[in-house]
Coordinates of N, CA and C in Angstrom, one line a residue:
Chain A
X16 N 0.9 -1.2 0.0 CA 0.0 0.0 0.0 C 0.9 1.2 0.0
X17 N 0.6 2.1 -0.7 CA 1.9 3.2 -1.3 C 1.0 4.5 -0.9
X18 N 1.5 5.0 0.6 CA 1.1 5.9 1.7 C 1.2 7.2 0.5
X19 N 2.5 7.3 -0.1 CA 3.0 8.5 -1.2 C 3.2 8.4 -2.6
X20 N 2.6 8.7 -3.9 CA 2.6 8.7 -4.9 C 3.0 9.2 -5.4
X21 N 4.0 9.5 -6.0 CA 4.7 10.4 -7.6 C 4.4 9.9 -8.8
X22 N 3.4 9.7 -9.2 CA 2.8 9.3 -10.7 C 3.8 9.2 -11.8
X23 N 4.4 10.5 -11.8 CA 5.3 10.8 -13.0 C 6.9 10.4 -12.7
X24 N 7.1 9.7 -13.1 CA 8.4 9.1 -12.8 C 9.2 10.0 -13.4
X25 N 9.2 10.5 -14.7 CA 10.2 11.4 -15.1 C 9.5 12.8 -15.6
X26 N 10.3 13.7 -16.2 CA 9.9 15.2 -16.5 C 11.0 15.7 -17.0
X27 N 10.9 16.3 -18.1 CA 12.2 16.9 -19.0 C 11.1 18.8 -19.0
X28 N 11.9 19.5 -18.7 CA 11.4 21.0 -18.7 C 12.4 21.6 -19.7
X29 N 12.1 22.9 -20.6 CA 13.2 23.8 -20.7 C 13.7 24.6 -19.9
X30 N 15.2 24.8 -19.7 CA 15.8 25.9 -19.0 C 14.8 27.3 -19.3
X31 N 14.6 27.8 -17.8 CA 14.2 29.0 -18.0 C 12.4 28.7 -17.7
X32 N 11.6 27.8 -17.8 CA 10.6 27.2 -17.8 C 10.2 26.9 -16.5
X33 N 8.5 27.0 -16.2 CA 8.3 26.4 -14.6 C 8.8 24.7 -14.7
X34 N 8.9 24.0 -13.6 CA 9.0 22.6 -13.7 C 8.0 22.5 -12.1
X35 N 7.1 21.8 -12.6 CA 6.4 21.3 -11.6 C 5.8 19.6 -11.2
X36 N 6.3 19.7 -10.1 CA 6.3 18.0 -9.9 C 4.9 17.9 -8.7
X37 N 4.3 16.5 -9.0 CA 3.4 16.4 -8.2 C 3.3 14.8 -7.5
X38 N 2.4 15.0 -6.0 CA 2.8 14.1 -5.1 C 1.3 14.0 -4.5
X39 N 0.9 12.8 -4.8 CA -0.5 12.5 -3.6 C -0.4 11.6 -2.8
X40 N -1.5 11.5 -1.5 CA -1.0 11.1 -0.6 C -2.0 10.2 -0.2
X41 N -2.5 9.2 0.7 CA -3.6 8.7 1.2 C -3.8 8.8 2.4
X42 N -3.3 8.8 3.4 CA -3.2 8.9 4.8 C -2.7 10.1 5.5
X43 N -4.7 10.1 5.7 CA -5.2 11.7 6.0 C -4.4 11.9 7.6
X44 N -3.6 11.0 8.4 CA -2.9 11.7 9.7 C -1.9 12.2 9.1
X45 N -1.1 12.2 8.0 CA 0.1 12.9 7.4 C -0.4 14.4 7.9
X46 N 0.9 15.0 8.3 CA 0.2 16.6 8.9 C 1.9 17.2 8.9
X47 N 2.5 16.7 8.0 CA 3.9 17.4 7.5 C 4.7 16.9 6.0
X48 N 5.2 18.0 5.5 CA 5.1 17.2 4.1 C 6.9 17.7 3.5
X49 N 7.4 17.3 3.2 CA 8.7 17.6 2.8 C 9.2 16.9 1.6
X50 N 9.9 18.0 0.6 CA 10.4 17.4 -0.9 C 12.1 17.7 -0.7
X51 N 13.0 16.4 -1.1 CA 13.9 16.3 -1.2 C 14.6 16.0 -2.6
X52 N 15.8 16.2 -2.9 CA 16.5 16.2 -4.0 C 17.6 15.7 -4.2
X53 N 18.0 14.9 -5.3 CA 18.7 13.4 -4.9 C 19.9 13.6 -6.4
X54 N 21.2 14.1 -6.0 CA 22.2 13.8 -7.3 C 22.4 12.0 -7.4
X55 N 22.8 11.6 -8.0 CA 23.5 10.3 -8.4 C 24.7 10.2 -7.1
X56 N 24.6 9.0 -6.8 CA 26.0 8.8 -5.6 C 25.7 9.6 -4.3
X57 N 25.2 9.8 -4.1 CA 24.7 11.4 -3.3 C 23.3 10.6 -2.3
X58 N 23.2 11.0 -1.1 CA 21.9 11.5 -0.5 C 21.5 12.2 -0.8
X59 N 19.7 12.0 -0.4 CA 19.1 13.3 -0.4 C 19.3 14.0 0.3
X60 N 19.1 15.0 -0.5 CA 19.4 16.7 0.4 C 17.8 17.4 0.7
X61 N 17.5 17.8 1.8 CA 16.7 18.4 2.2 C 16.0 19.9 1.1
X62 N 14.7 20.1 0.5 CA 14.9 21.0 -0.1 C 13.7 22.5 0.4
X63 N 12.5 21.8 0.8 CA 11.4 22.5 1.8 C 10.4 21.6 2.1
X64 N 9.8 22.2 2.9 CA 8.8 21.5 3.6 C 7.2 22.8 4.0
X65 N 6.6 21.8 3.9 CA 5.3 22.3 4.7 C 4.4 21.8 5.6
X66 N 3.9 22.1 6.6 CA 3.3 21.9 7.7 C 1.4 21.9 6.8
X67 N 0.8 21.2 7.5 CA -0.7 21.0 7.1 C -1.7 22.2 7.4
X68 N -0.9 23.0 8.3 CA -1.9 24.3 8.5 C -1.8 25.2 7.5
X69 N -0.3 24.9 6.7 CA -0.7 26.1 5.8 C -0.5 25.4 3.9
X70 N -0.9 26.2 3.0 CA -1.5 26.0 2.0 C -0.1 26.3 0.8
X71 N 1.1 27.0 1.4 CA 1.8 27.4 0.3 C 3.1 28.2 1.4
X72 N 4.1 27.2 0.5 CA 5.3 28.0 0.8 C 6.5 28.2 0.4
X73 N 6.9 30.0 0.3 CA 7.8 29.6 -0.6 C 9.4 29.8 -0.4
X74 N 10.2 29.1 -1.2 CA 12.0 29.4 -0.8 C 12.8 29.8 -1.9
X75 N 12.9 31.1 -2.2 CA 13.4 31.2 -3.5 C 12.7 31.0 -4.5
X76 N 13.7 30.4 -5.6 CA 12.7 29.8 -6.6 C 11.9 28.2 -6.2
X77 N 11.8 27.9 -5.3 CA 10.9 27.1 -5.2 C 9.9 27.0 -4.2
X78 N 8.7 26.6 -4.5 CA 7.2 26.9 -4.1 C 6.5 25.3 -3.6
X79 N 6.4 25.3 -2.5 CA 5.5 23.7 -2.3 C 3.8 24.4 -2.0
X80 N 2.7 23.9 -2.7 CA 1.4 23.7 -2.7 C 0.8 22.7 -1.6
X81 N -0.1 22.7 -1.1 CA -0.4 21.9 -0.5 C -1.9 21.9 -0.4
X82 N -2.7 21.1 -1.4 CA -4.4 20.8 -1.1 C -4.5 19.6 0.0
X83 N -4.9 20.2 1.1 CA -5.5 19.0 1.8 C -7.0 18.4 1.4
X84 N -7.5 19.1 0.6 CA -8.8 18.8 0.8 C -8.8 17.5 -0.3
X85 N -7.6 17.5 -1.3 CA -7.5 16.4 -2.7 C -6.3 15.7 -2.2
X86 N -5.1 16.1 -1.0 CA -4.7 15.3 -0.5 C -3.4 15.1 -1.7
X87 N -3.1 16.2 -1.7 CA -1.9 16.6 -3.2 C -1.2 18.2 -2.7
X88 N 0.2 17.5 -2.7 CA 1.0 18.5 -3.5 C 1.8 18.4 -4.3
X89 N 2.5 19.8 -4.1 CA 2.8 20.1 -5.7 C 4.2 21.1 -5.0
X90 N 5.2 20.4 -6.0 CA 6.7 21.5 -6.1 C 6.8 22.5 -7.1
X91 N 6.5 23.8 -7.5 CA 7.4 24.2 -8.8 C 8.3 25.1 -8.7
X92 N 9.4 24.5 -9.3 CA 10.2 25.6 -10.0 C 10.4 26.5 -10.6
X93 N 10.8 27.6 -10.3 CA 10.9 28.7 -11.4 C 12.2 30.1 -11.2
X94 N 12.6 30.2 -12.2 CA 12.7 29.3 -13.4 C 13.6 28.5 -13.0
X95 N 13.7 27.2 -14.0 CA 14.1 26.0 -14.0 C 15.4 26.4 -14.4
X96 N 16.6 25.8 -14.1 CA 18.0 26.0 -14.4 C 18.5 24.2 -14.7
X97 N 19.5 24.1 -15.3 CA 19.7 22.5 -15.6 C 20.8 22.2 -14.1
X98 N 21.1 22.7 -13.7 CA 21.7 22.5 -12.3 C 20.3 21.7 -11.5
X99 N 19.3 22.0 -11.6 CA 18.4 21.7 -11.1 C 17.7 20.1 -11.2
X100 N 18.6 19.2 -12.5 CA 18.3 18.1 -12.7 C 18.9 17.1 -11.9
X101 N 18.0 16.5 -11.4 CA 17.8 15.4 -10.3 C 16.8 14.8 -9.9
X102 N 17.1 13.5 -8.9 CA 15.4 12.5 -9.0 C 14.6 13.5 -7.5
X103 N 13.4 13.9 -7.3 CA 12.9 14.5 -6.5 C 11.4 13.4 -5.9
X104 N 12.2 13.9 -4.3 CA 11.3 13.1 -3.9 C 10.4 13.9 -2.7
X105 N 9.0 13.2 -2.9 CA 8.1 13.9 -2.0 C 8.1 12.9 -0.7
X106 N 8.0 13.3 0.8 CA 8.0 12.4 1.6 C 6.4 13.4 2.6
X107 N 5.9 12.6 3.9 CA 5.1 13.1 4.1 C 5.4 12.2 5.8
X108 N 5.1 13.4 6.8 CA 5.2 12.3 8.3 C 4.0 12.9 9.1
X109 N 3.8 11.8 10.2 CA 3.1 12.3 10.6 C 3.5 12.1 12.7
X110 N 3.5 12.2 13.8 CA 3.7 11.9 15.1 C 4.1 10.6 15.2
X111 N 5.3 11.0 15.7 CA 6.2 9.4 16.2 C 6.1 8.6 15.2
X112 N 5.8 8.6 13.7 CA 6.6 7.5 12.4 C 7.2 8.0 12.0
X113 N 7.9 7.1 11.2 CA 9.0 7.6 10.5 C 8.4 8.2 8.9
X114 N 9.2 9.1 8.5 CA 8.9 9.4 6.8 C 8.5 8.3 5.9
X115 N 7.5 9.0 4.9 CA 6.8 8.3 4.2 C 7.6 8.5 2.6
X116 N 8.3 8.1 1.9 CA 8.6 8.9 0.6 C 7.6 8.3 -0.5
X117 N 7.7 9.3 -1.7 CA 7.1 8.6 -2.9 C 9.0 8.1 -3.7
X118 N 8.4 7.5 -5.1 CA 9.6 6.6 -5.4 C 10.2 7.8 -6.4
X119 N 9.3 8.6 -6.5 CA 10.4 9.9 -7.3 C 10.3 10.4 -7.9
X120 N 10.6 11.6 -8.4 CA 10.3 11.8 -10.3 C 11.8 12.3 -10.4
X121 N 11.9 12.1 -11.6 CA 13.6 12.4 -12.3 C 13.6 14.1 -13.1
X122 N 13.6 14.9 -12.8 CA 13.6 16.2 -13.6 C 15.2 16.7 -14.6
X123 N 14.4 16.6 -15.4 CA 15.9 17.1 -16.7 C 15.5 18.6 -17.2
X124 N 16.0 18.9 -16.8 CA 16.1 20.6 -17.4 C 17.3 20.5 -18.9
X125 N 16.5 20.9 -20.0 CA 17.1 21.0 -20.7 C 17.4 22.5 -21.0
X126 N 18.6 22.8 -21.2 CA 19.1 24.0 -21.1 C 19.1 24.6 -23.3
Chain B
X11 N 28.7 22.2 11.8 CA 28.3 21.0 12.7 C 28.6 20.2 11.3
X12 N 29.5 18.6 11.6 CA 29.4 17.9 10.8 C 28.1 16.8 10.4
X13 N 28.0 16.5 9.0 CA 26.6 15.9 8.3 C 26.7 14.5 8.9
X14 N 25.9 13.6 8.5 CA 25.7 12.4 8.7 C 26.6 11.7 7.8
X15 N 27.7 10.9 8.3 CA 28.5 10.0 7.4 C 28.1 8.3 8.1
X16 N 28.7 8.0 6.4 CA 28.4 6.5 6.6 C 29.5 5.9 6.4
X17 N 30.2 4.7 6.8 CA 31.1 4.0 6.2 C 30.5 2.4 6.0
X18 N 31.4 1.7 4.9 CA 32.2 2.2 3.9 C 31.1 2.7 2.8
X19 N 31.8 3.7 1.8 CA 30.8 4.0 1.0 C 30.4 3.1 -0.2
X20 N 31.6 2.3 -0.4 CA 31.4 1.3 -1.3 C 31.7 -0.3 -0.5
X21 N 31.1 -1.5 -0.9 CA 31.2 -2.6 -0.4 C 30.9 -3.6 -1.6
X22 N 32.2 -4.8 -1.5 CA 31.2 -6.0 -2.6 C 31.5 -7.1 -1.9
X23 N 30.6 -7.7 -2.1 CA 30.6 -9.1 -1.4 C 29.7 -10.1 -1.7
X24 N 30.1 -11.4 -1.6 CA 29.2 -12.5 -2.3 C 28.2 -13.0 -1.6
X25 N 27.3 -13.9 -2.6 CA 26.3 -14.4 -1.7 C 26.5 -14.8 -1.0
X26 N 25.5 -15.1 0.2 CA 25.9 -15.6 1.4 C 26.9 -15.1 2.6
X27 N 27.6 -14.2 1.9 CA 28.0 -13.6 2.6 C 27.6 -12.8 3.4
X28 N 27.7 -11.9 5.0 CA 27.2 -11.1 5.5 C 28.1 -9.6 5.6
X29 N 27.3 -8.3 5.8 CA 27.9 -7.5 6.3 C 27.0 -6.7 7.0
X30 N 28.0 -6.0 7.8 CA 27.8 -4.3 8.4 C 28.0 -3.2 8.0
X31 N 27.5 -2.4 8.0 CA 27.4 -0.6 7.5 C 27.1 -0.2 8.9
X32 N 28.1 1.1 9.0 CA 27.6 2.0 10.0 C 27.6 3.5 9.4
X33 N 26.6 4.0 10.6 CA 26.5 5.1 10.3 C 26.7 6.5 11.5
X34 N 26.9 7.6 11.3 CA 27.2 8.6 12.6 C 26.6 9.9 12.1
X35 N 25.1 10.0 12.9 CA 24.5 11.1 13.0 C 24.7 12.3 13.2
X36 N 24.1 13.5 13.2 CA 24.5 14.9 13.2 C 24.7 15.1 14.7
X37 N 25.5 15.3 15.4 CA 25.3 15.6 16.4 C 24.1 16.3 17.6
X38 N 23.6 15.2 18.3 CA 22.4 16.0 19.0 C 21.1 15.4 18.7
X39 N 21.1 14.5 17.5 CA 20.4 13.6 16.6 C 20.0 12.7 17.3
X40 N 19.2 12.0 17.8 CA 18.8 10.8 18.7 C 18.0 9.4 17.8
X41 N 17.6 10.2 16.5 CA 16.6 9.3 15.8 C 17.6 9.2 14.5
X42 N 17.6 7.6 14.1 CA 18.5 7.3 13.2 C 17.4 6.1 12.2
X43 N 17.3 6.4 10.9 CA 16.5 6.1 10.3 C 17.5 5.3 9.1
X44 N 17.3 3.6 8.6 CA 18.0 3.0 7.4 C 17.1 3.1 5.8
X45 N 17.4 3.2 5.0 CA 16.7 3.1 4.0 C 17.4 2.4 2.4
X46 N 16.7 1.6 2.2 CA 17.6 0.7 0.7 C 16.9 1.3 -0.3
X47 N 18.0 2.1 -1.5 CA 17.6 2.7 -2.8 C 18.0 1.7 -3.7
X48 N 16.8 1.3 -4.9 CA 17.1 0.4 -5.9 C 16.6 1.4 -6.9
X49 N 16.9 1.1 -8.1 CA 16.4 1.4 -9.1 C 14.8 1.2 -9.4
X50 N 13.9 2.4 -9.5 CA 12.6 2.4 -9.6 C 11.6 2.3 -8.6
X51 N 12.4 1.8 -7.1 CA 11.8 1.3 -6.2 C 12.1 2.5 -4.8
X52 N 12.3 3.9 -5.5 CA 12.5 5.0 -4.0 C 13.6 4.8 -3.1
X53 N 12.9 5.2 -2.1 CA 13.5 4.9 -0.8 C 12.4 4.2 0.2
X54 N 13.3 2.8 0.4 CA 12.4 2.1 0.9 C 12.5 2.1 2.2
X55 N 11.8 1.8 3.3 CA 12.3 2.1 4.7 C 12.2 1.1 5.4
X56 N 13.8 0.5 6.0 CA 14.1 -0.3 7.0 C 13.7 -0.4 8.0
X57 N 14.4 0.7 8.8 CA 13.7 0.6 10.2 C 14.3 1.9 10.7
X58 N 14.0 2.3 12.0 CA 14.0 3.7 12.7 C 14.7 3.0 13.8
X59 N 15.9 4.0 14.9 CA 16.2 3.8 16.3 C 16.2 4.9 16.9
X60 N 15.6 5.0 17.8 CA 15.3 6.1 19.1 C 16.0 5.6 20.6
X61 N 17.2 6.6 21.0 CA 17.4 5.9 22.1 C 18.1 4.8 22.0
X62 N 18.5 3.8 21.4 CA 18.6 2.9 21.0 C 17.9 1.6 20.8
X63 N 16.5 2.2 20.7 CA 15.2 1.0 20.8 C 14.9 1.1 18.8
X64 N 14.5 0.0 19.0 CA 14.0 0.0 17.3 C 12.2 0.5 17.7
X65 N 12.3 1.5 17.0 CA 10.7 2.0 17.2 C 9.4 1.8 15.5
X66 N 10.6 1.3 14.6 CA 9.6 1.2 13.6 C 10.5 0.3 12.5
X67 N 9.7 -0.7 11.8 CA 10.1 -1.3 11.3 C 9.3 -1.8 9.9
X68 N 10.8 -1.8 8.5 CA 9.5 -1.4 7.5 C 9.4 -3.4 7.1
X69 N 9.0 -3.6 5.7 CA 8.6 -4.4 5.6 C 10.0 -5.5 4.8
X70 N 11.0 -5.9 5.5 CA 11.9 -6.8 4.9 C 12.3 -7.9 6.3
X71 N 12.7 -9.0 5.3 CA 13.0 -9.9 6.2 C 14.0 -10.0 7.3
X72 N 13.7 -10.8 7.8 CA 14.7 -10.5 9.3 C 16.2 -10.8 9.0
X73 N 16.8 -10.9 7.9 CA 18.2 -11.1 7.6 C 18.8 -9.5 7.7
X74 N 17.8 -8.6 8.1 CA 18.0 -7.3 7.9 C 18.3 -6.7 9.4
X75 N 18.8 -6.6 10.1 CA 18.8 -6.0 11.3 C 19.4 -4.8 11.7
X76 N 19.2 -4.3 12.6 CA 19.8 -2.7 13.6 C 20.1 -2.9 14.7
X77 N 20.9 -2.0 14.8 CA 21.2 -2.0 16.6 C 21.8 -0.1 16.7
X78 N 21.0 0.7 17.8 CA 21.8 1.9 17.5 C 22.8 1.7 19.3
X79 N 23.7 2.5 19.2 CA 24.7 2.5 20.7 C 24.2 3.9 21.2
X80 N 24.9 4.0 22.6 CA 24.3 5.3 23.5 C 25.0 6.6 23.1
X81 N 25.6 6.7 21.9 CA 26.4 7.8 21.2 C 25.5 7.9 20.0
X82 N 24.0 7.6 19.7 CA 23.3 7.5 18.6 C 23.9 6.6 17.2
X83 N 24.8 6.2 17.4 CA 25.9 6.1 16.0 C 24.9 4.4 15.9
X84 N 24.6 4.3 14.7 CA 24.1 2.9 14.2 C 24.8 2.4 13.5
X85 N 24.1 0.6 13.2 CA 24.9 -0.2 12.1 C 23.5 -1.4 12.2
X86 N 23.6 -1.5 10.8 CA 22.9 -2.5 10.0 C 23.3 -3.3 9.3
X87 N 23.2 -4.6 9.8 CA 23.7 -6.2 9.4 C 22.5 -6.6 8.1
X88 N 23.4 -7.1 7.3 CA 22.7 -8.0 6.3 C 23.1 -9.3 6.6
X89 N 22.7 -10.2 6.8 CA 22.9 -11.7 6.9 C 22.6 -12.3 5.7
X90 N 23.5 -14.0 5.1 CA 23.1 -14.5 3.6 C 22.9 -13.5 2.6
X91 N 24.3 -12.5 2.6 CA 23.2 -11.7 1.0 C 22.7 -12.7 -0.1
X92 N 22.0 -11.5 -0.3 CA 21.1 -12.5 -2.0 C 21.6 -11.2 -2.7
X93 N 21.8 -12.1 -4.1 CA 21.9 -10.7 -5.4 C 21.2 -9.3 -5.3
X94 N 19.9 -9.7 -5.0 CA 19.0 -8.5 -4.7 C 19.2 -7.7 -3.1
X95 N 19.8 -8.0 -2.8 CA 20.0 -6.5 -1.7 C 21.4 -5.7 -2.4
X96 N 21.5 -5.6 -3.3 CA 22.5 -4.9 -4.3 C 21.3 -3.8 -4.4
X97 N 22.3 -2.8 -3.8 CA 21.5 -1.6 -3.5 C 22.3 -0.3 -2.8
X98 N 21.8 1.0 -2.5 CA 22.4 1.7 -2.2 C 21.2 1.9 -0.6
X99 N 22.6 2.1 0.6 CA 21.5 1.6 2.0 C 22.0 3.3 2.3
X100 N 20.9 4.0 3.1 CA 20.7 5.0 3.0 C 20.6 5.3 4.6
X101 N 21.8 6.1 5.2 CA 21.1 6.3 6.7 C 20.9 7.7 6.8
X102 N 19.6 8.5 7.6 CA 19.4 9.4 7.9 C 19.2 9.8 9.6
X103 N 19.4 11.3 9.9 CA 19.4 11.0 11.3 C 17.8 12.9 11.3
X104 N 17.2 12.6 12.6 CA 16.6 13.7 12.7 C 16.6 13.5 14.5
X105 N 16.2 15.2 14.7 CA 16.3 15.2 16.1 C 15.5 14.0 17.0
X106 N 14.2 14.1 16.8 CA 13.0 13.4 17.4 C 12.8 12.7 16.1
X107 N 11.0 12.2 16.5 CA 10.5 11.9 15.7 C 8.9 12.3 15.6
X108 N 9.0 13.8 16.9 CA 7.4 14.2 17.4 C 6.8 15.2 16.8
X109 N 7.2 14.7 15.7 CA 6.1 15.9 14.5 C 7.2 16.9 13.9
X110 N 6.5 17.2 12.7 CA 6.7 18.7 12.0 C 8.0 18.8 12.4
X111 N 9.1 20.5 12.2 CA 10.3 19.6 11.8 C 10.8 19.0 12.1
X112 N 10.9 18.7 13.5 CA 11.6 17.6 14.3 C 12.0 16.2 13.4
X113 N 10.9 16.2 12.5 CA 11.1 14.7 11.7 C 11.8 14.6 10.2
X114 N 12.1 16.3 10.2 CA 13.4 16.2 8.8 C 14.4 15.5 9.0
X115 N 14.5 14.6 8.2 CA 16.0 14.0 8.4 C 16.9 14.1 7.1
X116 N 18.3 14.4 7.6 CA 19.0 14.9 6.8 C 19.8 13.2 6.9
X117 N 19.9 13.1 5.5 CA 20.7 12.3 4.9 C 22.3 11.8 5.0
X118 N 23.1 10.7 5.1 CA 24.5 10.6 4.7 C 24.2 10.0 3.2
X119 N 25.5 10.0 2.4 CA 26.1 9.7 1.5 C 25.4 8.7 0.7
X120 N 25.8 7.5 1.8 CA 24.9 6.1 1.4 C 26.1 5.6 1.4
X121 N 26.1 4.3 1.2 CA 27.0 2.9 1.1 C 26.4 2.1 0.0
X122 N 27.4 2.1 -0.9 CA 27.0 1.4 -2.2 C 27.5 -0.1 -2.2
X123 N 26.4 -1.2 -2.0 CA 26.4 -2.5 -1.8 C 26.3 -3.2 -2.7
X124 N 27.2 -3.8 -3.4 CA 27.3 -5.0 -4.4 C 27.2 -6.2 -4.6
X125 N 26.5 -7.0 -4.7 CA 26.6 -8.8 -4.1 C 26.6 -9.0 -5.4
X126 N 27.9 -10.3 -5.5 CA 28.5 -11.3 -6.9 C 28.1 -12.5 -6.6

């Protein structure tokens, strides 16, 4: 049973372009949500996160969405740079478990 | 403050064979979290230690084990490899695990495991 979904396994954007990745969830006690960013050889690296009370937040060029009511978010970039290609992953937690991730989507910025 | 490292980062070894990976948390870190990355398959999740109690445990067979020590620092045993734990094992550490950010966990490197 797959708590986090990333539908889209991959995504090629143009440089310069939004790139927006999306993540749904099923398990309505999830009440923290965090997207991470993954080079080759590498862990993930932490990239933002949002809390369930609020609806949108942003860091720079990047923006996390969050519908609770469809139980989806959403990352986008803007603008997209090719430095920015790598697998992204949505995770979601909720009191005393551990992180939930989806399996990823791969973003290629083509420059 | 230094990141979460893992040793070694690379490993090969044959079937049946067993090993250990360890790992050393961010300092201050109490919650140490394993995770095996395969191609197409995410990050899959081993198991969690708090304290040094195993508090969560994901869905693999018991050839898989943890143990964390009173310095937070962990290690995870593979017993009989099979071809298929050829993977990249992933340790993260976060402060707690009592909600919101407390449960960001920041990542080490990983240990790249090979079974011939």
């Amino acid at each position: 049973d797959q708590q986090v979904k990333q539908n889209s396994p991959s995504l090629s954007v143009q440089e310069g372009r939004i790139s927006i990745l999306n993540c749904d969830y099923t398990n309505s006690m999830f009440d923290y949500f965090l997207w991470y960013k993954k080079y080759p050889a590498e862990g993930p690296t932490f990239l933002i996160s949002i809390s369930s009370i609020k609806d949108k937040n942003e860091d720079g060029r990047f923006t996390v969405f969050l519908n609770k009511s469809a139980k989806h978010l959403s990352l986008h970039i803007v603008p997209s740079q090719p430095g920015d290609s790598a697998v992204y992953f949505c995770a979601a937690s909720a009191i005393n478990t551990p992180l939930v991730f989806g399996k990823g989507t791969r973003l290629s910025v083509i420059a | 403050k230094a990141g979460v490292t893992q040793t070694p980062r690379y490993l090969i070894k044959t079937r049946g064979q067993q090993v250990t990976l360890s790992c050393s948390p961010i300092s201050g870190h109490r919650s140490v979290s394993w995770y095996q990355q395969t191609p197409g398959q995410g990050l899959q999740f081993l198991f969690e230690y708090f304290s040094e109690t195993q508090r969560n445990k994901g869905n693999f067979p018991g050839r898989f084990s943890g143990r964390q020590f009173s310095n937070s620092r962990s290690e995870m045993n593979v017993s009989t490899l099979e071809l298929g734990d050829s993977a990249l094992y992933l340790c993260a550490s976060s402060l707690t695990t009592s909600g919101g950010a407390s449960n960001e966990q920041f990542f080490g490197p990983g240990t790249r495991l090979t079974v011939l």
